[in-house]
CSV table of C-alpha atoms and ligand atoms in Angstrom, one decimal:
chain,number,residue,atom,x,y,z
A,1400,UNK,CA,-14.2,9.5,-14.8
A,1401,UNK,CA,-11.0,11.0,-13.5
A,1402,UNK,CA,-8.4,8.2,-13.5
A,1403,UNK,CA,-5.9,9.6,-11.1
A,1404,UNK,CA,-5.9,7.7,-7.9
A,1405,UNK,CA,-7.6,4.6,-9.3
A,1406,UNK,CA,-6.6,1.0,-9.3
A,1407,UNK,CA,-8.3,-1.7,-11.5
A,1408,UNK,CA,-7.2,-5.3,-11.5
A,1409,UNK,CA,-8.9,-7.9,-13.7
A,1410,UNK,CA,-8.2,-11.6,-13.5
A,1411,UNK,CA,-4.7,-10.8,-12.2
A,1412,UNK,CA,-2.4,-13.8,-12.0
A,1413,UNK,CA,1.1,-14.1,-10.5
A,1414,UNK,CA,3.2,-17.2,-10.0
A,1415,UNK,CA,6.6,-17.8,-8.4
A,1416,UNK,CA,7.9,-20.8,-10.3
A,1417,UNK,CA,5.1,-23.4,-10.2
A,1418,UNK,CA,3.4,-21.8,-7.2
A,1419,UNK,CA,0.4,-19.7,-8.3
A,1420,UNK,CA,0.1,-17.0,-5.7
A,1421,UNK,CA,-2.5,-14.8,-7.3
A,1422,UNK,CA,-5.3,-16.7,-9.1
A,1423,UNK,CA,-7.3,-14.2,-11.0
A,1424,UNK,CA,-7.8,-11.3,-8.6
A,1425,UNK,CA,-10.4,-8.7,-9.4
A,1426,UNK,CA,-10.2,-5.4,-7.6
A,1427,UNK,CA,-11.4,-1.8,-8.2
A,1428,UNK,CA,-10.5,1.1,-6.0
A,1429,UNK,CA,-12.0,4.4,-7.1
A,1430,UNK,CA,-10.3,7.8,-6.5
A,1431,UNK,CA,-10.4,8.7,-2.8
A,1432,UNK,CA,-11.6,5.3,-1.8
A,1433,UNK,CA,-10.1,3.2,1.1
A,1434,UNK,CA,-9.9,-0.5,0.3
A,1435,UNK,CA,-8.8,-3.0,2.9
A,1436,UNK,CA,-7.4,-6.5,2.1
A,1437,UNK,CA,-7.8,-9.1,4.8
A,1438,UNK,CA,-6.9,-12.8,4.8
A,1439,UNK,CA,-4.7,-15.5,6.3
A,1440,UNK,CA,-0.9,-15.5,6.1
A,1441,UNK,CA,0.3,-16.7,2.7
A,1442,UNK,CA,-2.9,-15.8,0.8
A,1443,UNK,CA,-1.1,-13.4,-1.5
A,1444,UNK,CA,-1.9,-10.1,0.0
A,1445,UNK,CA,1.6,-8.7,0.0
A,1446,UNK,CA,2.2,-10.0,-3.5
A,1447,UNK,CA,-0.9,-8.2,-4.7
A,1448,UNK,CA,0.3,-4.9,-3.2
A,1449,UNK,CA,3.8,-5.4,-4.6
A,1450,UNK,CA,2.2,-5.8,-8.1
A,1451,UNK,CA,0.3,-2.6,-7.6
A,1452,UNK,CA,3.5,-0.7,-7.0
A,1453,UNK,CA,5.7,-2.4,-9.5
A,1454,UNK,CA,7.9,-4.4,-7.1
A,1455,UNK,CA,6.6,-7.5,-8.9
A,1456,UNK,CA,5.5,-7.9,-12.5
A,1457,UNK,CA,2.2,-9.6,-13.2
A,1458,UNK,CA,1.9,-12.7,-15.4
A,1459,UNK,CA,-1.6,-12.3,-16.8
A,1460,UNK,CA,-4.6,-10.2,-16.4
A,1461,UNK,CA,-5.2,-6.4,-16.4
A,1462,UNK,CA,-3.6,-4.0,-14.0
A,1463,UNK,CA,-4.4,-0.4,-14.5
A,1464,UNK,CA,-3.2,2.2,-12.0
A,1465,UNK,CA,-4.0,5.9,-12.4
A,1466,UNK,CA,-5.8,5.0,-15.5
A,1467,UNK,CA,-2.8,3.4,-17.3
A,1468,UNK,CA,-1.6,-0.1,-17.8
A,1469,UNK,CA,1.0,-0.5,-15.1
A,1470,UNK,CA,4.5,-1.7,-15.9
A,1471,UNK,CA,3.6,-3.3,-19.2
A,1472,UNK,CA,2.2,-2.8,-22.6
A,1473,UNK,CA,0.2,-5.5,-24.3
A,1474,UNK,CA,1.1,-6.1,-27.9
A,1475,UNK,CA,0.5,-9.1,-30.1
A,1476,UNK,CA,-1.1,-11.0,-27.3
A,1477,UNK,CA,2.0,-10.7,-25.1
A,1478,UNK,CA,3.1,-8.4,-22.3
A,1479,UNK,CA,6.1,-6.2,-22.8
A,1480,UNK,CA,7.8,-4.4,-19.9
A,1481,UNK,CA,7.7,-0.6,-20.2
A,1482,UNK,CA,11.1,1.2,-20.2
A,1483,UNK,CA,12.8,1.5,-16.8
A,1484,UNK,CA,12.2,5.2,-16.9
A,1485,UNK,CA,8.5,4.8,-17.6
A,1486,UNK,CA,8.2,2.3,-14.8
A,1487,UNK,CA,10.0,4.6,-12.4
A,1488,UNK,CA,7.6,7.4,-13.3
A,1489,UNK,CA,4.6,5.1,-12.8
A,1490,UNK,CA,6.0,3.8,-9.5
A,1491,UNK,CA,6.7,7.3,-8.2
A,1492,UNK,CA,2.9,7.9,-8.1
A,1493,UNK,CA,2.2,5.0,-5.8
A,1494,UNK,CA,3.5,5.3,-2.3
A,1495,UNK,CA,4.1,2.2,-0.2
A,1496,UNK,CA,4.6,1.7,3.5
A,1497,UNK,CA,5.9,-1.6,4.8
A,1498,UNK,CA,5.5,-3.5,8.0
A,1499,UNK,CA,9.2,-3.1,8.9
A,1500,UNK,CA,9.4,0.7,8.1
A,1501,UNK,CA,12.4,0.2,5.8
A,1502,UNK,CA,13.9,3.6,6.7
A,1503,UNK,CA,17.6,4.2,5.7
A,1504,UNK,CA,19.2,3.7,9.2
A,1505,UNK,CA,22.2,6.0,8.4
A,1506,UNK,CA,20.1,9.0,7.4
A,1507,UNK,CA,18.1,11.4,9.6
A,1508,UNK,CA,14.3,11.4,9.5
A,1509,UNK,CA,14.4,14.6,7.4
A,1510,UNK,CA,17.0,13.1,4.9
A,1511,UNK,CA,14.8,9.9,4.7
A,1512,UNK,CA,11.8,12.0,3.7
A,1513,UNK,CA,13.9,14.1,1.3
A,1514,UNK,CA,15.6,11.2,-0.4
A,1515,UNK,CA,13.0,10.4,-3.0
A,1516,UNK,CA,12.3,13.9,-4.3
A,1517,UNK,CA,16.0,14.7,-4.4
A,1518,UNK,CA,17.3,11.5,-5.9
A,1519,UNK,CA,14.5,10.5,-8.2
A,1520,UNK,CA,12.7,13.7,-9.0
A,1521,UNK,CA,15.8,15.9,-8.9
A,1522,UNK,CA,14.0,18.4,-6.7
A,1523,UNK,CA,16.2,21.2,-5.3
A,1524,UNK,CA,17.5,20.3,-1.8
A,1525,UNK,CA,16.2,23.4,-0.1
A,1526,UNK,CA,12.7,22.9,-1.5
A,1527,UNK,CA,12.8,19.2,-0.6
A,1528,UNK,CA,13.9,20.0,2.9
A,1529,UNK,CA,11.1,22.5,3.5
A,1530,UNK,CA,8.5,20.0,2.2
A,1531,UNK,CA,10.0,17.3,4.4
A,1532,UNK,CA,9.6,19.5,7.4
A,1533,UNK,CA,6.0,20.1,6.4
A,1534,UNK,CA,5.3,16.4,6.0
A,1535,UNK,CA,7.0,15.6,9.3
A,1536,UNK,CA,4.8,18.1,11.0
A,1537,UNK,CA,1.8,16.6,9.2
A,1538,UNK,CA,2.5,13.2,10.8
A,1539,UNK,CA,3.1,14.7,14.2
A,1540,UNK,CA,6.9,14.7,14.1
A,1541,UNK,CA,7.7,18.4,13.9
A,1542,UNK,CA,11.1,18.9,15.4
A,1543,UNK,CA,12.2,15.3,15.0
A,1544,UNK,CA,13.8,15.8,11.6
A,1545,UNK,CA,17.4,15.6,12.9
A,1546,UNK,CA,16.9,12.3,14.6
A,1547,UNK,CA,18.1,9.0,13.2
A,1548,UNK,CA,15.7,6.0,13.0
A,1549,UNK,CA,17.3,4.3,16.0
A,1550,UNK,CA,16.5,7.3,18.1
A,1551,UNK,CA,12.8,7.0,17.3
A,1552,UNK,CA,10.1,4.7,18.5
A,1553,UNK,CA,8.6,2.2,16.1
A,1554,UNK,CA,5.5,4.3,15.8
A,1555,UNK,CA,7.6,7.4,15.1
A,1556,UNK,CA,9.6,5.5,12.5
A,1557,UNK,CA,6.5,4.3,10.8
A,1558,UNK,CA,5.2,7.9,10.7
A,1559,UNK,CA,8.5,9.0,9.1
A,1560,UNK,CA,8.0,6.2,6.5
A,1561,UNK,CA,4.5,7.5,5.7
A,1562,UNK,CA,6.0,11.0,5.4
A,1563,UNK,CA,8.7,9.7,3.1
A,1564,UNK,CA,6.1,8.0,0.9
A,1565,UNK,CA,4.0,11.2,0.8
A,1566,UNK,CA,7.0,13.2,-0.3
A,1567,UNK,CA,6.7,11.8,-3.8
A,1568,UNK,CA,3.2,13.3,-4.0
A,1569,UNK,CA,1.6,9.9,-4.8
A,1570,UNK,CA,-2.0,9.6,-6.0
A,1571,UNK,CA,-2.3,6.3,-4.2
A,1572,UNK,CA,-0.9,5.0,-0.9
A,1573,UNK,CA,-0.4,1.3,-0.2
A,1574,UNK,CA,0.1,0.0,3.3
A,1575,UNK,CA,1.2,-3.6,4.0
A,1576,UNK,CA,0.4,-4.4,7.6
A,1577,UNK,CA,1.8,-1.0,8.8
A,1578,UNK,CA,1.1,-1.6,12.4
A,1579,UNK,CA,1.9,-5.3,12.8
A,1580,UNK,CA,5.5,-4.8,13.9
A,1581,UNK,CA,4.5,-2.2,16.6
A,1582,UNK,CA,4.0,-2.5,20.3
A,1583,UNK,CA,0.3,-2.2,21.0
A,1584,UNK,CA,0.6,1.2,22.6
A,1585,UNK,CA,2.1,2.6,19.4
A,1586,UNK,CA,-0.5,1.4,17.0
A,1587,UNK,CA,-2.9,4.2,17.6
A,1588,UNK,CA,-0.6,7.0,16.6
A,1589,UNK,CA,0.1,5.4,13.2
A,1590,UNK,CA,-3.6,4.6,12.6
A,1591,UNK,CA,-4.4,8.2,13.4
A,1592,UNK,CA,-2.1,9.5,10.7
A,1593,UNK,CA,-3.7,7.0,8.2
A,1594,UNK,CA,-7.1,8.1,9.2
A,1595,UNK,CA,-6.2,11.7,8.6
A,1596,UNK,CA,-4.9,10.8,5.1
A,1597,UNK,CA,-8.1,8.9,4.4
A,1598,UNK,CA,-10.2,11.9,5.4
A,1599,UNK,CA,-8.1,14.1,3.1
A,1600,UNK,CA,-9.2,12.0,0.1
A,1601,UNK,CA,-6.1,9.9,-0.5
A,1602,UNK,CA,-6.8,6.6,-2.4
A,1603,UNK,CA,-5.6,3.9,-0.1
A,1604,UNK,CA,-5.2,0.1,-0.4
A,1605,UNK,CA,-4.1,-1.5,2.7
A,1606,UNK,CA,-3.5,-4.9,4.3
A,1607,UNK,CA,-4.3,-4.9,7.9
A,1608,UNK,CA,-5.4,-7.0,10.8
A,1609,UNK,CA,-6.9,-4.0,12.6
A,1610,UNK,CA,-10.5,-4.9,12.0
A,1611,UNK,CA,-11.9,-2.0,14.0
A,1612,UNK,CA,-9.9,0.4,11.8
A,1613,UNK,CA,-11.1,-1.4,8.6
A,1614,UNK,CA,-14.7,-1.1,9.8
A,1615,UNK,CA,-14.4,2.6,10.7
A,1616,UNK,CA,-12.3,3.9,7.7
A,1617,UNK,CA,-12.5,1.5,4.8
A,1618,UNK,CA,-15.1,1.7,2.0
A,1619,UNK,CA,-14.5,-1.8,0.8
A,1620,UNK,CA,-13.1,-5.0,2.2
A,1621,UNK,CA,-11.6,-7.8,0.1
A,1622,UNK,CA,-11.1,-11.1,1.8
A,1623,UNK,CA,-8.3,-13.2,0.1
A,1624,UNK,CA,-7.6,-16.9,0.6
A,1625,UNK,CA,-5.0,-18.9,-1.3
A,1626,UNK,CA,-4.6,-16.3,-4.1
A,1627,UNK,CA,-8.4,-15.9,-4.7
A,1628,UNK,CA,-10.6,-12.9,-3.9
A,1629,UNK,CA,-13.2,-14.9,-2.0
A,1630,UNK,CA,-15.4,-12.0,-1.0
A,1631,UNK,CA,-15.5,-8.3,-1.7
A,1632,UNK,CA,-18.0,-5.7,-0.6
A,1633,UNK,CA,-18.9,-2.9,1.6
A,1634,UNK,CA,-16.5,-2.9,4.6
A,1635,UNK,CA,-19.1,-2.9,7.4
A,1636,UNK,CA,-21.3,-5.4,5.6
A,1637,UNK,CA,-18.5,-7.9,4.9
A,1638,UNK,CA,-17.1,-7.6,8.4
A,1639,UNK,CA,-20.5,-7.9,10.1
A,1640,UNK,CA,-22.3,-10.3,7.8
A,1641,UNK,CA,-19.8,-12.2,5.7
A,1642,UNK,CA,-21.5,-14.3,3.0
A,1643,UNK,CA,-18.8,-16.8,2.4
A,1644,UNK,CA,-18.0,-19.6,4.8
A,1645,UNK,CA,-14.2,-19.0,4.5
A,1646,UNK,CA,-14.6,-15.4,5.4
A,1647,UNK,CA,-16.8,-16.3,8.3
A,1648,UNK,CA,-14.2,-18.7,9.6
A,1649,UNK,CA,-11.4,-16.2,9.2
A,1650,UNK,CA,-13.3,-13.5,11.0
A,1651,UNK,CA,-14.2,-15.8,13.8
A,1652,UNK,CA,-10.5,-16.5,14.3
A,1653,UNK,CA,-9.3,-12.9,14.3
A,1654,UNK,CA,-12.2,-10.9,15.9
M,2141,ADP,P1,0.5,-12.7,2.5
M,2141,ADP,O1,1.0,-11.3,2.4
M,2141,ADP,O2,-0.9,-12.9,2.3
M,2141,ADP,O3,1.0,-13.4,3.8
M,2141,ADP,P2,2.4,-13.3,0.4
M,2141,ADP,O4,1.9,-12.5,-0.8
M,2141,ADP,O5,3.5,-12.7,1.1
M,2141,ADP,O6,1.2,-13.6,1.3
M,2141,ADP,O7,2.8,-14.7,-0.1
M,2141,ADP,C1,1.9,-15.6,-0.8
M,2141,ADP,C2,2.7,-16.8,-1.2
M,2141,ADP,O8,3.7,-16.5,-2.1
M,2141,ADP,C3,3.4,-17.5,0.0
M,2141,ADP,O9,3.3,-18.8,-0.1
M,2141,ADP,C4,4.9,-17.0,-0.2
M,2141,ADP,O10,5.7,-18.0,0.3
M,2141,ADP,C5,5.0,-16.9,-1.7
M,2141,ADP,N1,5.9,-15.9,-2.2
M,2141,ADP,C6,5.9,-14.6,-1.9
M,2141,ADP,N2,6.9,-13.9,-2.5
M,2141,ADP,C7,7.6,-14.9,-3.1
M,2141,ADP,C8,8.9,-14.8,-3.9
M,2141,ADP,N3,9.5,-13.7,-4.1
M,2141,ADP,N4,9.3,-16.0,-4.3
M,2141,ADP,C9,8.7,-17.2,-4.1
M,2141,ADP,N5,7.6,-17.3,-3.4
M,2141,ADP,C10,7.0,-16.1,-2.9
M,2142,MG,MG1,2.1,-10.2,3.7
């Protein structure tokens, strides 16, 4: 099996102090698959995503991303962090989009998109600029490269954030509630860009409350509650006929 664009978690655990936030999560995302995490606030969804892109380190369990142990090597029954350089390399292959866009406010849209390739990958500025223009066009923002985040709507800012993540040529894209901070009329344009990415074979792991989007686009849905993967399965099946009581109750509340 080609390992690029794959995520495998086995019995993944993560605590903050004495608070166990992830309690043995199992997750598999195959190359090109779209997997959607749903669940109540505080259930550990963001923490799971942050582990998958190296913003958090895992305590126990297996985390393989793109076919490699991610962020650690196991030796003598203990985890050892990989070198910062290796971690940066692994992280550069996993793009992440946050609820709050997280654009650099003092940089134009184009500079935001160029920043990763130029600063991290040492790509030539001219090459990076051309690629940024292509990516901005891909997310429907051709001609907006010179604008600053404050001059863009929330939906446009989020699309710049997606273009910025794509600029690193990731094999996996993570989205943490990418439309939750948007006015309702701006949600559709961001989902359209995500749908387009999904159709082009990008592996995607996303946390969302957009159940219609999950049903249309996702292959798998994972329902998390209190750090546990309560139910996982075919997206349409889980959303239409949840087996677990906790999933049923959650879906009744949000649908
Ligand atoms: P979700 O995204 O499902 O709402 P989170 O992963 O953000 O859940 O948080 C799960 C739990 O972990 C919450 O109780 C939160 O307070 C706690 N938590 C998250 N990040 C940290 C942190 N850096 N330090 C301490 N506790 C944290
Ligand atoms: Mg969250």
